[in-house]
Amino acid sequence: MAEYGAPDESELKKREPFALKNQLLKITFVFPDDTNQKPIEKKLPASMVVQKVKGLLHRLLKVPFSDLRLTYTSHK
């Protein structure tokens, strides 16, 4: 081993199989203006654009697009 040097970082990491479930982000939608609405947790692909997220919420909540206001809050 010393003859060839230390192993590359990519050789040490176990590769995750490419599957959709490995590419999903867990997103929690909270509704601070509506105390009766419980938070909704969804797993969405990281590549999903904001317009598609708004479309999803429009279908789930039955509210107009103009009433949807998305903000990002980190857990940290």
Short mmCIF file of C-alpha atoms in Angstrom, two decimals:
data_model
loop_
_atom_site.label_atom_id
_atom_site.label_comp_id
_atom_site.label_asym_id
_atom_site.label_seq_id
_atom_site.Cartn_x
_atom_site.Cartn_y
_atom_site.Cartn_z
CA MET A 1 0.00 0.00 0.00
CA ALA A 2 2.77 2.44 0.83
CA GLU A 3 4.04 2.02 -2.71
CA TYR A 4 0.87 3.58 -4.16
CA GLY A 5 0.11 6.13 -1.43
CA ALA A 6 -2.90 6.66 0.77
CA PRO A 7 -6.31 5.66 -0.56
CA ASP A 8 -8.40 8.39 -2.17
CA GLU A 9 -11.28 9.81 -0.10
CA SER A 10 -13.83 8.53 -2.63
CA GLU A 11 -12.52 4.97 -2.19
CA LEU A 12 -13.23 5.04 1.54
CA LYS A 13 -16.83 6.23 1.40
CA LYS A 14 -19.55 3.68 0.92
CA ARG A 15 -21.56 4.66 -2.13
CA GLU A 16 -25.30 5.00 -1.75
CA PRO A 17 -27.26 3.30 -4.48
CA PHE A 18 -28.84 5.83 -6.83
CA ALA A 19 -32.49 5.80 -5.89
CA LEU A 20 -35.11 8.49 -5.60
CA LYS A 21 -35.51 7.93 -1.85
CA ASN A 22 -31.83 8.86 -1.37
CA GLN A 23 -32.38 12.15 -3.21
CA LEU A 24 -35.30 13.42 -1.11
CA LEU A 25 -35.35 16.27 1.41
CA LYS A 26 -37.71 16.23 4.37
CA ILE A 27 -39.63 19.53 4.33
CA THR A 28 -42.01 20.65 7.09
CA PHE A 29 -44.59 23.25 6.18
CA VAL A 30 -45.81 25.28 9.17
CA PHE A 31 -48.60 27.84 9.17
CA PRO A 32 -47.92 30.60 11.72
CA ASP A 33 -50.95 32.65 10.56
CA ASP A 34 -53.36 29.71 10.93
CA THR A 35 -53.15 28.11 14.37
CA ASN A 36 -55.75 25.46 13.43
CA GLN A 37 -53.60 24.08 10.59
CA LYS A 38 -51.20 21.37 11.72
CA PRO A 39 -47.69 21.26 10.19
CA ILE A 40 -47.40 19.14 7.04
CA GLU A 41 -44.28 17.04 6.52
CA LYS A 42 -43.37 15.99 2.97
CA LYS A 43 -40.37 14.38 1.31
CA LEU A 44 -39.56 16.25 -1.88
CA PRO A 45 -36.78 15.92 -4.44
CA ALA A 46 -33.98 18.46 -4.02
CA SER A 47 -34.37 19.43 -7.66
CA MET A 48 -38.00 20.57 -7.21
CA VAL A 49 -38.45 24.25 -8.08
CA VAL A 50 -40.42 26.68 -5.90
CA GLN A 51 -43.23 26.98 -8.45
CA LYS A 52 -43.88 23.23 -8.22
CA VAL A 53 -43.84 23.37 -4.40
CA LYS A 54 -46.44 26.16 -4.54
CA GLY A 55 -48.53 24.01 -6.90
CA LEU A 56 -48.36 21.12 -4.45
CA LEU A 57 -49.46 23.34 -1.56
CA HIS A 58 -52.23 24.84 -3.71
CA ARG A 59 -53.64 21.34 -4.30
CA LEU A 60 -53.20 20.23 -0.66
CA LEU A 61 -54.58 23.33 1.04
CA LYS A 62 -57.07 24.56 -1.58
CA VAL A 63 -55.84 28.16 -1.32
CA PRO A 64 -55.06 30.57 -4.17
CA PHE A 65 -51.47 30.97 -5.34
CA SER A 66 -51.53 34.64 -4.35
CA ASP A 67 -52.16 33.68 -0.70
CA LEU A 68 -49.14 31.35 -0.53
CA ARG A 69 -46.01 32.92 0.99
CA LEU A 70 -43.05 30.59 1.44
CA THR A 71 -40.13 31.33 3.75
CA TYR A 72 -37.17 29.18 4.69
CA THR A 73 -36.25 28.51 8.31
CA SER A 74 -33.27 26.37 9.28
CA HIS A 75 -33.28 24.05 12.28
CA LYS A 76 -29.93 25.46 13.30
#
